[in-house]
PDB file of C-alpha atoms and ligand atoms in Angstrom:
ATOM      1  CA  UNK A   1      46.633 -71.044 -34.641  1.00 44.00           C
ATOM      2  CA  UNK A   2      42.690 -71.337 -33.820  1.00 53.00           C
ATOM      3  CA  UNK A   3      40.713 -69.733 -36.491  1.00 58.00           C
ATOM      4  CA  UNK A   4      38.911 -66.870 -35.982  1.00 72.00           C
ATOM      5  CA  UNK A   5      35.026 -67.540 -34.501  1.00 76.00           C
ATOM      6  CA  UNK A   6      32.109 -66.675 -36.383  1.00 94.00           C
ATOM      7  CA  UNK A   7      30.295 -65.027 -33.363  1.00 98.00           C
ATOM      8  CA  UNK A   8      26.978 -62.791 -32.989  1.00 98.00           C
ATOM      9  CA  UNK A   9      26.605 -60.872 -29.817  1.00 98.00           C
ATOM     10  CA  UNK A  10      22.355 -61.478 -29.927  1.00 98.00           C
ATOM     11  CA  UNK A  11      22.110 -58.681 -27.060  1.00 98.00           C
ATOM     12  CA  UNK A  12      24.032 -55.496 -26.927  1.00 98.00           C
ATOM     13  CA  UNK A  13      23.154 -52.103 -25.703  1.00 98.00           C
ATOM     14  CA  UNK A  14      25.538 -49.558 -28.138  1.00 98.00           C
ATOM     15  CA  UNK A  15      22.647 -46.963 -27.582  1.00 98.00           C
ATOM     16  CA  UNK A  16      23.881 -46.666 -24.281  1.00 98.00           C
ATOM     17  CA  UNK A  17      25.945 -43.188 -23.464  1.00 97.00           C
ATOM     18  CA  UNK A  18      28.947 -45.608 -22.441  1.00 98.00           C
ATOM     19  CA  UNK A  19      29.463 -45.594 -26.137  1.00 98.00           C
ATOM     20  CA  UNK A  20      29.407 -42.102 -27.302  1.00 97.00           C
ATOM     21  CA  UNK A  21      32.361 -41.431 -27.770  1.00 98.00           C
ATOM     22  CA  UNK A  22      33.118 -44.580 -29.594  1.00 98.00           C
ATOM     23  CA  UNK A  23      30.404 -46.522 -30.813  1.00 98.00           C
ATOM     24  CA  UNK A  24      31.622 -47.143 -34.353  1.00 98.00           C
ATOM     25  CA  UNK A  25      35.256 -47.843 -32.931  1.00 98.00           C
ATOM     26  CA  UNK A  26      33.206 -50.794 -30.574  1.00 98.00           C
ATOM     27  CA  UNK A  27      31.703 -52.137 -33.657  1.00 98.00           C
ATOM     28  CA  UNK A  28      34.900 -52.623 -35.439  1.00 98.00           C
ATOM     29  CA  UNK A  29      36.780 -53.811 -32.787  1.00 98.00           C
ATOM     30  CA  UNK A  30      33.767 -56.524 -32.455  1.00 98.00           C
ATOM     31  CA  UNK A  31      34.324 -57.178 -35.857  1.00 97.00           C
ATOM     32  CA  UNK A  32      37.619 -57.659 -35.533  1.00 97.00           C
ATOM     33  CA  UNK A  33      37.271 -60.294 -32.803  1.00 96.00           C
ATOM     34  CA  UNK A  34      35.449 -62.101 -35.329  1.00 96.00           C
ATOM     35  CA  UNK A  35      31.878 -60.993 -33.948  1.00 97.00           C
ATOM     36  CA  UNK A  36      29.564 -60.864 -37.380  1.00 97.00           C
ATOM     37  CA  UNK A  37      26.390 -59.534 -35.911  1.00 98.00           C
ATOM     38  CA  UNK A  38      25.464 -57.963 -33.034  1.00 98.00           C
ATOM     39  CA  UNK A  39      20.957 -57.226 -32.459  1.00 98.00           C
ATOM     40  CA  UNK A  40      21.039 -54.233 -30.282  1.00 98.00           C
ATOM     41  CA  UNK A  41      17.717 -53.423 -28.588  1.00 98.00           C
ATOM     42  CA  UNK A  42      16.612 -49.549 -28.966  1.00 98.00           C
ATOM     43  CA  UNK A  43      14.694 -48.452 -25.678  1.00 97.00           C
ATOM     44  CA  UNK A  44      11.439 -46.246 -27.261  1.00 98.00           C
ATOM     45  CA  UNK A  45      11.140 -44.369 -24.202  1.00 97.00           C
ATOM     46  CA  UNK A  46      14.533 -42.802 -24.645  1.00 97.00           C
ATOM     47  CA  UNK A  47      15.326 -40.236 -27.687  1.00 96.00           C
ATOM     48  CA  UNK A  48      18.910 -40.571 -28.631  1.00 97.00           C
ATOM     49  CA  UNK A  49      18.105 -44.224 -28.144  1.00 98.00           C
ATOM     50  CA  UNK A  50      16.926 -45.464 -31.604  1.00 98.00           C
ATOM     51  CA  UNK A  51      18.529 -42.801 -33.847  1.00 98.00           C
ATOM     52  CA  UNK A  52      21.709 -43.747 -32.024  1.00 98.00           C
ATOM     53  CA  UNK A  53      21.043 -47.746 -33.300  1.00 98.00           C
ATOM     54  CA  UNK A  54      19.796 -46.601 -36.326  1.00 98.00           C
ATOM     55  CA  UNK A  55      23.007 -44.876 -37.685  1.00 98.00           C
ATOM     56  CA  UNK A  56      25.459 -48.138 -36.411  1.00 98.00           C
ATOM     57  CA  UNK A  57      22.870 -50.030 -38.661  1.00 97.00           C
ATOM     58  CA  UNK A  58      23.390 -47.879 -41.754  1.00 96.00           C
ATOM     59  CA  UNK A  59      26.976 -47.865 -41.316  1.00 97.00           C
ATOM     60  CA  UNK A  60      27.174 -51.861 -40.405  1.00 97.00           C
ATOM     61  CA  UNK A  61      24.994 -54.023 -42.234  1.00 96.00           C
ATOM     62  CA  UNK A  62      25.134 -56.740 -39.563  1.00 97.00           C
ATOM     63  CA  UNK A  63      24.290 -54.640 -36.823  1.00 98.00           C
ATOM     64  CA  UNK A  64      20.796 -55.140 -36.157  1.00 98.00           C
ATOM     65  CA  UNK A  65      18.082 -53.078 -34.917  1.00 98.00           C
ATOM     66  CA  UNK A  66      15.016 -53.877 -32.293  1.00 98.00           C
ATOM     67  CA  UNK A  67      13.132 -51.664 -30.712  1.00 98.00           C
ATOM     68  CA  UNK A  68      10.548 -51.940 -27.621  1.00 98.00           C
ATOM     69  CA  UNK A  69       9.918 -50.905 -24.072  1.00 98.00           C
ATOM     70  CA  UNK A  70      11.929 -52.311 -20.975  1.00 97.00           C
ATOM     71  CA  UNK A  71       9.844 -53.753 -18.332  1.00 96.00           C
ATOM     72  CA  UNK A  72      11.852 -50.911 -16.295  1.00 96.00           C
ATOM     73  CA  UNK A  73       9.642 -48.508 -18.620  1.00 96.00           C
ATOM     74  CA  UNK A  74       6.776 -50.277 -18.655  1.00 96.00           C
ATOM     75  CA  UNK A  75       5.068 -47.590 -16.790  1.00 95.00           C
ATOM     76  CA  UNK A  76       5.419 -45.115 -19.745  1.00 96.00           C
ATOM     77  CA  UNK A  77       4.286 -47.423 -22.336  1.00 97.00           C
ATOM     78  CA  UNK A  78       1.863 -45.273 -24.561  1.00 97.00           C
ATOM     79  CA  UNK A  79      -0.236 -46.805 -27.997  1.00 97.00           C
ATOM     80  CA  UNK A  80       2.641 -44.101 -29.616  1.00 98.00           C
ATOM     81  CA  UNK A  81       5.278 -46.305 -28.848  1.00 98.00           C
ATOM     82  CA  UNK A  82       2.780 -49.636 -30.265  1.00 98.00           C
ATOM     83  CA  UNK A  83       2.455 -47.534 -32.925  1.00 98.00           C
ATOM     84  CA  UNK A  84       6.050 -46.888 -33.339  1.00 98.00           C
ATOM     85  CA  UNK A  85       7.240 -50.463 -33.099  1.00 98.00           C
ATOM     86  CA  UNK A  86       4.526 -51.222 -36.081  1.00 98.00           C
ATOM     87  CA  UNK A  87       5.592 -49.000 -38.094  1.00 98.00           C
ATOM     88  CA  UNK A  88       9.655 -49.354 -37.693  1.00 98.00           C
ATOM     89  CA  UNK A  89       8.731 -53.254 -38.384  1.00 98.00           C
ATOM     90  CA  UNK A  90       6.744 -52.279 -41.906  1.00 98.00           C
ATOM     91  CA  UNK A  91       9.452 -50.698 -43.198  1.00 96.00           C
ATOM     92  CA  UNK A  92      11.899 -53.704 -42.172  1.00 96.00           C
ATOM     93  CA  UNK A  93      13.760 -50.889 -39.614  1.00 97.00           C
ATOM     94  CA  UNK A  94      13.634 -53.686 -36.838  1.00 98.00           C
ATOM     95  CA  UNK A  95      14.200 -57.239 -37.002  1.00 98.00           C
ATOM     96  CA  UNK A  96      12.581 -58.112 -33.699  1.00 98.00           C
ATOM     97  CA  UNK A  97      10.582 -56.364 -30.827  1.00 98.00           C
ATOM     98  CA  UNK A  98      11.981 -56.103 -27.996  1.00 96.00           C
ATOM     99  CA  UNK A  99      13.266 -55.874 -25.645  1.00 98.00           C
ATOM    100  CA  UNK A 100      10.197 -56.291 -23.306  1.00 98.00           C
ATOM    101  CA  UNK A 101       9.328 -58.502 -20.377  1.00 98.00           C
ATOM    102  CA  UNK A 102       8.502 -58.574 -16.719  1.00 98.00           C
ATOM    103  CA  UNK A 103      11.078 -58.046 -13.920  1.00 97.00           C
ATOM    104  CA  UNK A 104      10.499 -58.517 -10.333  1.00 96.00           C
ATOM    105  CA  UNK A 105      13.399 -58.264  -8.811  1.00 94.00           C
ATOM    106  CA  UNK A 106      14.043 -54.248  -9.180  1.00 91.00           C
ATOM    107  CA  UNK A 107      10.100 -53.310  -9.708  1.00 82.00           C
ATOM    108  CA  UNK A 108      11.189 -50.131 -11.433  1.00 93.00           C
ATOM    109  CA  UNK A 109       7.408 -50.024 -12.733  1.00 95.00           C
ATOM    110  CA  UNK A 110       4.909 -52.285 -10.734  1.00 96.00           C
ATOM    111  CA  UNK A 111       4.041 -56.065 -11.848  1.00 97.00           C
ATOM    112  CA  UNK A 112       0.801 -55.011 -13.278  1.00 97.00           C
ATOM    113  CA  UNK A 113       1.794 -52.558 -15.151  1.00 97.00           C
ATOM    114  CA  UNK A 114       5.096 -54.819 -16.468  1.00 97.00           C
ATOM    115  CA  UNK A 115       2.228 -57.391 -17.205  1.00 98.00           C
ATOM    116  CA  UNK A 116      -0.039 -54.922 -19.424  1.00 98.00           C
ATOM    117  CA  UNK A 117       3.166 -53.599 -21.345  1.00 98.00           C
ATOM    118  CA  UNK A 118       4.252 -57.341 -22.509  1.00 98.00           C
ATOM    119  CA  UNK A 119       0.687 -58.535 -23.270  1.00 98.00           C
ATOM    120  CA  UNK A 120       0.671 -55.504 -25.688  1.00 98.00           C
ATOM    121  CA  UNK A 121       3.913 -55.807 -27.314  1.00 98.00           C
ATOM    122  CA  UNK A 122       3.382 -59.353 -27.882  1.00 98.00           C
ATOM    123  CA  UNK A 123       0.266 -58.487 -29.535  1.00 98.00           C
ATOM    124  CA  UNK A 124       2.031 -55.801 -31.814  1.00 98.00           C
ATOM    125  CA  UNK A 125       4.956 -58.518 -32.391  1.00 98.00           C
ATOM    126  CA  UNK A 126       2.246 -61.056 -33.223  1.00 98.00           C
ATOM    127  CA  UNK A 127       1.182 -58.166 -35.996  1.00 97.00           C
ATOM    128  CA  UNK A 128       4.158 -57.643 -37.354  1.00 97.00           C
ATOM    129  CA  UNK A 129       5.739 -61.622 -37.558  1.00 97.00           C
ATOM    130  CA  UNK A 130       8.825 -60.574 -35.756  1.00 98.00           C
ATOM    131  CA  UNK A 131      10.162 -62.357 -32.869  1.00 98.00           C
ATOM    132  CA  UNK A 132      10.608 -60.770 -29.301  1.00 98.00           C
ATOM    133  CA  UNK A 133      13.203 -60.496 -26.750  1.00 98.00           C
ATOM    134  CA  UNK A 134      12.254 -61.193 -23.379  1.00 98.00           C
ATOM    135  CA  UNK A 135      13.629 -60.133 -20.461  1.00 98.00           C
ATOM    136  CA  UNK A 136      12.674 -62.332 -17.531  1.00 97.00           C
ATOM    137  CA  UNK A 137      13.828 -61.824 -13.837  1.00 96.00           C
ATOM    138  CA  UNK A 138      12.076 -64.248 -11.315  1.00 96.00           C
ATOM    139  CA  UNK A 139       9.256 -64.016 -13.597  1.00 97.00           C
ATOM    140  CA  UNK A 140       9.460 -67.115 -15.682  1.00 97.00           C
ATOM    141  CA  UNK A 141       5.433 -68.128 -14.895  1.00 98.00           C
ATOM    142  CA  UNK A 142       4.412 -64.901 -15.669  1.00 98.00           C
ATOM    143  CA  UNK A 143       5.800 -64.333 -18.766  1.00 98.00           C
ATOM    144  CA  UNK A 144       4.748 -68.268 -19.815  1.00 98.00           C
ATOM    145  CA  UNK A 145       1.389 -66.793 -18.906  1.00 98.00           C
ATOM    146  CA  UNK A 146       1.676 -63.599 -20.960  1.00 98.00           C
ATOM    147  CA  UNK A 147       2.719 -65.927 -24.032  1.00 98.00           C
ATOM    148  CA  UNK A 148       0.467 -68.332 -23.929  1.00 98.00           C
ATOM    149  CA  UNK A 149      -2.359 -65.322 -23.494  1.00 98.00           C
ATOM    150  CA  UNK A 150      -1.704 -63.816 -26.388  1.00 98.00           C
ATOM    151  CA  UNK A 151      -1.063 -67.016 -28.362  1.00 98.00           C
ATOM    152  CA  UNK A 152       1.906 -65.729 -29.594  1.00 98.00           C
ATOM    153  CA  UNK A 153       3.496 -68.290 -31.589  1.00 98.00           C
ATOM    154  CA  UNK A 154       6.497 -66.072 -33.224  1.00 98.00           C
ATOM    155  CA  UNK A 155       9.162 -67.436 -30.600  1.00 98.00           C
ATOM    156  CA  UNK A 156      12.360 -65.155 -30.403  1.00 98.00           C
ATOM    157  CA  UNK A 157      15.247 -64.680 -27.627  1.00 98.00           C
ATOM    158  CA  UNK A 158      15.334 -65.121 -23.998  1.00 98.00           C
ATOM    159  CA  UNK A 159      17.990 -63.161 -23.281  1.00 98.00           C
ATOM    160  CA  UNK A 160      20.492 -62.738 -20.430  1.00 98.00           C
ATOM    161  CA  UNK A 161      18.806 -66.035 -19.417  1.00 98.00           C
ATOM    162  CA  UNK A 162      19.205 -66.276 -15.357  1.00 97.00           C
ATOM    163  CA  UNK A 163      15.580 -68.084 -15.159  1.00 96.00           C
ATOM    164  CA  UNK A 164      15.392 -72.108 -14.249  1.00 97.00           C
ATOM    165  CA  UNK A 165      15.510 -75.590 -16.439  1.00 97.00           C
ATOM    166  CA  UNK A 166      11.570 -75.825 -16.293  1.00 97.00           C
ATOM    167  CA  UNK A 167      10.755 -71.929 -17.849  1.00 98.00           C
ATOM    168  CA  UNK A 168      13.588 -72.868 -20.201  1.00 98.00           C
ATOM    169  CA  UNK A 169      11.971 -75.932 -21.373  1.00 98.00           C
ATOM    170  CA  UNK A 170       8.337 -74.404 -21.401  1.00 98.00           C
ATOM    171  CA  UNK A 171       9.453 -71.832 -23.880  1.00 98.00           C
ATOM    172  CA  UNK A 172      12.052 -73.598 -26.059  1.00 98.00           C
ATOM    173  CA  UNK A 173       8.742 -75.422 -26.549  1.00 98.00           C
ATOM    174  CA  UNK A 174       7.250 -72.754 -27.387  1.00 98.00           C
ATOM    175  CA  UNK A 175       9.789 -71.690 -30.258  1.00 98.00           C
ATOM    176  CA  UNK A 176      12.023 -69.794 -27.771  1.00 98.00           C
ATOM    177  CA  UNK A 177      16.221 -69.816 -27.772  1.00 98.00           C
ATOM    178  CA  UNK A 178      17.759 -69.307 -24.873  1.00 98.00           C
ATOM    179  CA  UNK A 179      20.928 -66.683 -24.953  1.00 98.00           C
ATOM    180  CA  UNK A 180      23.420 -66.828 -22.133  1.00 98.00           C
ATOM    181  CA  UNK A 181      25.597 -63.808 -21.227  1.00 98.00           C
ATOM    182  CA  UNK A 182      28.986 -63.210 -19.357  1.00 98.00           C
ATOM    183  CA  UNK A 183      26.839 -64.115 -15.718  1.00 98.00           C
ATOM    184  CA  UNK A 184      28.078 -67.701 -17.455  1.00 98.00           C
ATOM    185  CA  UNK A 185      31.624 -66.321 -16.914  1.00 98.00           C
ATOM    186  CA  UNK A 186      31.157 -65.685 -12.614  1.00 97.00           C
ATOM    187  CA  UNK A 187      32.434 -68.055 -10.168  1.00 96.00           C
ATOM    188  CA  UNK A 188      28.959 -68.043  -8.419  1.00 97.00           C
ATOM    189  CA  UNK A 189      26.805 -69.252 -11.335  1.00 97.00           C
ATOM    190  CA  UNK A 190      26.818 -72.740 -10.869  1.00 97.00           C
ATOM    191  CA  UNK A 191      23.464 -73.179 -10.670  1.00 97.00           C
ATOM    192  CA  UNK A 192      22.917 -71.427 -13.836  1.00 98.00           C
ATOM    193  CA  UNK A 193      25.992 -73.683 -15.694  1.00 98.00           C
ATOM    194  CA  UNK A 194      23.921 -76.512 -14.574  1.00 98.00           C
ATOM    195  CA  UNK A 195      21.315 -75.050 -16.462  1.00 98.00           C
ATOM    196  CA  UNK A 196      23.271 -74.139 -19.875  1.00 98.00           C
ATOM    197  CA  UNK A 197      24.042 -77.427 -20.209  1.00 98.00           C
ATOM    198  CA  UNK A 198      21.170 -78.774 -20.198  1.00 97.00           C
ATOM    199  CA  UNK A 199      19.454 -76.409 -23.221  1.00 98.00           C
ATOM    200  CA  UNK A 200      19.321 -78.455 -26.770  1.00 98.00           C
ATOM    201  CA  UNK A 201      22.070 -77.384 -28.782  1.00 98.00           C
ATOM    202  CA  UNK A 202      20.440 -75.744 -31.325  1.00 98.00           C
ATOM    203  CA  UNK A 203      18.363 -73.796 -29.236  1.00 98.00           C
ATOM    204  CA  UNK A 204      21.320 -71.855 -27.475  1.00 98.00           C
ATOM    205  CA  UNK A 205      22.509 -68.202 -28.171  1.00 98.00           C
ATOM    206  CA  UNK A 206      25.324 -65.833 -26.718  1.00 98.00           C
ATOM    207  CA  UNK A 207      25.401 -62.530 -25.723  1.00 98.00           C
ATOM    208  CA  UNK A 208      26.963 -59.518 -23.883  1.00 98.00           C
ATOM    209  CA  UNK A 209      24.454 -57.334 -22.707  1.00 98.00           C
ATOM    210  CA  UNK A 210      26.575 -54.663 -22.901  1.00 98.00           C
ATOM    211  CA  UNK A 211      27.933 -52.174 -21.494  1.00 98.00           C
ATOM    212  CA  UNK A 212      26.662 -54.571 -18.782  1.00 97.00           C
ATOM    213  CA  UNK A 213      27.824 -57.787 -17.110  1.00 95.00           C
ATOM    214  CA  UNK A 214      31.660 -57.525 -18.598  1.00 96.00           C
ATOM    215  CA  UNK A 215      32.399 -61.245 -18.631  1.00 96.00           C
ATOM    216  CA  UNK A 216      35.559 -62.809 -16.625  1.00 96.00           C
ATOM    217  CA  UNK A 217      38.409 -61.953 -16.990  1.00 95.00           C
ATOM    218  CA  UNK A 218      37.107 -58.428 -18.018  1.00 95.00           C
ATOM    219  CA  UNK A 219      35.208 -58.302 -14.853  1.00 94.00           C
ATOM    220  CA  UNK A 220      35.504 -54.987 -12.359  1.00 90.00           C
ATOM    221  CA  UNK A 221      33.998 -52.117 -11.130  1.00 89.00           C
ATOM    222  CA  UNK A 222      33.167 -50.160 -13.598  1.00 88.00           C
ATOM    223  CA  UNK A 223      34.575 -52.091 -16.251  1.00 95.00           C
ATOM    224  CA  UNK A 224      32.564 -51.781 -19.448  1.00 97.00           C
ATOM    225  CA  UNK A 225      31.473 -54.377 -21.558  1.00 98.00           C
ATOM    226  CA  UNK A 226      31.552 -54.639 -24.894  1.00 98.00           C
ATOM    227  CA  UNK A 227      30.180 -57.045 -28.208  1.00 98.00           C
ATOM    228  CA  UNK A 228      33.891 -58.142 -28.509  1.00 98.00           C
ATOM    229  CA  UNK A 229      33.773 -60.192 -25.117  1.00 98.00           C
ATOM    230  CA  UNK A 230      30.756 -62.053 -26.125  1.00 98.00           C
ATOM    231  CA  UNK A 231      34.330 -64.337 -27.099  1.00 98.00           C
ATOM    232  CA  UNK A 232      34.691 -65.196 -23.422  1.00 98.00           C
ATOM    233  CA  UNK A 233      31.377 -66.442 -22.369  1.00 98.00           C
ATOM    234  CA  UNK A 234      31.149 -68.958 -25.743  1.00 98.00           C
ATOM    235  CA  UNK A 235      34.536 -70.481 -24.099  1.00 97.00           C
ATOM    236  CA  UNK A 236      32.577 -70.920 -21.303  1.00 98.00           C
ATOM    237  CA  UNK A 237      29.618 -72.512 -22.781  1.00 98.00           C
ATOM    238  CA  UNK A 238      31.749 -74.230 -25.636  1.00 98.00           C
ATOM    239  CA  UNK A 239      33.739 -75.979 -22.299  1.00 98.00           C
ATOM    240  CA  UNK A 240      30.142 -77.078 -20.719  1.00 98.00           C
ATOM    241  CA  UNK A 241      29.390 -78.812 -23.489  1.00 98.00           C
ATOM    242  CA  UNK A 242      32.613 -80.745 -24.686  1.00 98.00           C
ATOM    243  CA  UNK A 243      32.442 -78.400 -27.812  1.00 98.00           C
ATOM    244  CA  UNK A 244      35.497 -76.731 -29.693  1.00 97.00           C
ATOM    245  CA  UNK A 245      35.166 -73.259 -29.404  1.00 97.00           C
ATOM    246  CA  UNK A 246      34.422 -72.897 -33.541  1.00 97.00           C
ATOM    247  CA  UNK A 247      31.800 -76.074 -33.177  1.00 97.00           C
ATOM    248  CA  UNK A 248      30.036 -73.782 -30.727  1.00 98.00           C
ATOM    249  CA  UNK A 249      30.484 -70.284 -32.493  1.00 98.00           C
ATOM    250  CA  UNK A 250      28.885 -72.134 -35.510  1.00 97.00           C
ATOM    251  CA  UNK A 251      26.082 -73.310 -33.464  1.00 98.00           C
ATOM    252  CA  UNK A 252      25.267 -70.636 -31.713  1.00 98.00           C
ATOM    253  CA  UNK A 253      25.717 -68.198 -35.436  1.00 98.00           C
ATOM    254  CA  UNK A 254      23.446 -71.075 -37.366  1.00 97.00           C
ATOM    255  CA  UNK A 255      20.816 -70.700 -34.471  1.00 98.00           C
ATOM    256  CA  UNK A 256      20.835 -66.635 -33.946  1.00 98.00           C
ATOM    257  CA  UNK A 257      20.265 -66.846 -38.364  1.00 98.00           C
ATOM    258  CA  UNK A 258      17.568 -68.906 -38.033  1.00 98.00           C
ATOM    259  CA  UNK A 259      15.298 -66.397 -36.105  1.00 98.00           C
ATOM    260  CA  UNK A 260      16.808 -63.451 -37.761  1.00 98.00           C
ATOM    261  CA  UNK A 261      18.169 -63.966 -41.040  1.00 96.00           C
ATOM    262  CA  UNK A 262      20.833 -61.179 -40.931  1.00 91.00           C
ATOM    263  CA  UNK A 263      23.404 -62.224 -43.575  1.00 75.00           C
ATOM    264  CA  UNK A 264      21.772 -60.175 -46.780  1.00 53.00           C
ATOM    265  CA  UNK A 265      20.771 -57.803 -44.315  1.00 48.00           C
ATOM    266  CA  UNK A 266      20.161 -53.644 -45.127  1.00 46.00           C
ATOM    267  CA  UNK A 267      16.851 -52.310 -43.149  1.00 45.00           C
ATOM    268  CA  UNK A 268      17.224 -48.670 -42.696  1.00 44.00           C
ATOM    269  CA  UNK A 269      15.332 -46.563 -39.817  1.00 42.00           C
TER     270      UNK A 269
HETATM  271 ZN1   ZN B   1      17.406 -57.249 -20.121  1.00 83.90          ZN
HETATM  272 ZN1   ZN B   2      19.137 -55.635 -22.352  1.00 83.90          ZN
END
């Protein structure tokens, strides 16, 4: 009998509608699966977004609350929502900012706008201490740039990490982790296995993105995804690097704690 991991999901959307009707249900069944935290980033530019996080975190002490504007959103960034993040991380509501970044691929807002909305949430993260979580799609210069311009120094989680070995490397050295979801899991991402394997062991993190990118063998249309899966893409990762499955949950927990120290956690929003 394997023992149950110790997993954290570092990236999971529960605000999302997919999970009205059962958001505490997904938590528990997470928990279940032997899942222990999950960091779910709140979107500020949608209402039932935070409040939605907000309550799972009351109810589950190890569900964890961000809070930030999407590069998607970066268009509607106002000094309300800076305001906002500053004052959710004062009152220890939020445990990192985010999540925020440039994407380039689907240019929901344009590149300069993306660019302005990341410079200034790295300044309000660099306010508050609190780590970010970047979101980075054939962008990895850019947001380098962005860091490095703002001298942020807090490090935190690139998430959903489809970027290449060199942006890796530039940010682990520059106090980032590097969290790998269930696009580990798809025959097609070779390339990006290659990469995985490569990352220093304490510098990797898991994730589901839910209720996106459901990994194999939960894969389909229209299949949602869910914290409990984040099970199937540590296999994955655990095989790439000649790890036991509980070597890498422990890893992979050890390194997600040592950003955000979760364990005697109880912010409230
Ligand atoms: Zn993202
Ligand atoms: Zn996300």
């Amino acid at each position: 009998m394997a023992n149950k991991p110790r997993l954290v999901d570092s990236h999971a959307h529960l605000d999302m509608p997919e999970f009205d009707a059962d958001r505490a249900e997904t938590v528990r069944r997470a928990f279940a699966a032997g899942i222990i935290a999950v960091l779910c980033p709140a979107d500020l530019t949608r209402a039932a977004s935070l409040p939605a996080i907000a309550a799972l975190a009351e109810e589950f002490p190890t569900v964890l609350a961000a809070a930030g504007v999407h590069a998607h959103q970066a268009k509607d960034l106002s000094a309300g929502h800076l305001d906002e993040i500053e004052r959710l991380a004062a009152r220890g509501a939020i445990r990192a900012v985010g999540e925020i970044g440039l994407d380039y691929h689907y240019d929901f807002s344009p590149a300069g706008a993306q660019r302005e909305a990341l410079r200034a949430q790295l300044a309000v993260a660099a306010k508050t201490g609190l780590p970010v979580i970047i979101h980075s799609r054939l962008a990895g210069a850019d947001i380098i740039a962005a860091i490095d311009g703002e001298r942020f120094e807090n490090g935190g989680i690139l998430h959903c990490f489809t970027e290449d070995w060199e942006t890796a490397r530039a940010l682990i050295g520059r106090g980032f982790y590097v969290s790998f979801s269930g696009i580990l899991t798809f025959p097609g991402a070779g390339a990006l296995r290659e990469v995985a394997a490569q990352i220093p062991l304490d510098r990797l993190l898991v994730e589901t993105d839910s209720p996106y990118l459901a990994p194999v063998p939960y894969r389909g249309p229209g299949r949602r995804n869910e914290p409990a899966f984040v099970v199937e893409t540590a296999r994955v990762l655990a095989a790439l690097r000649g790890l036991s499955f509980e070597a890498l949950a422990e890893v992979t927990t050890r390194n997600f704690a040592a950003l955000v120290p979760f364990e005697k956690s109880g912010g409230r929003c």
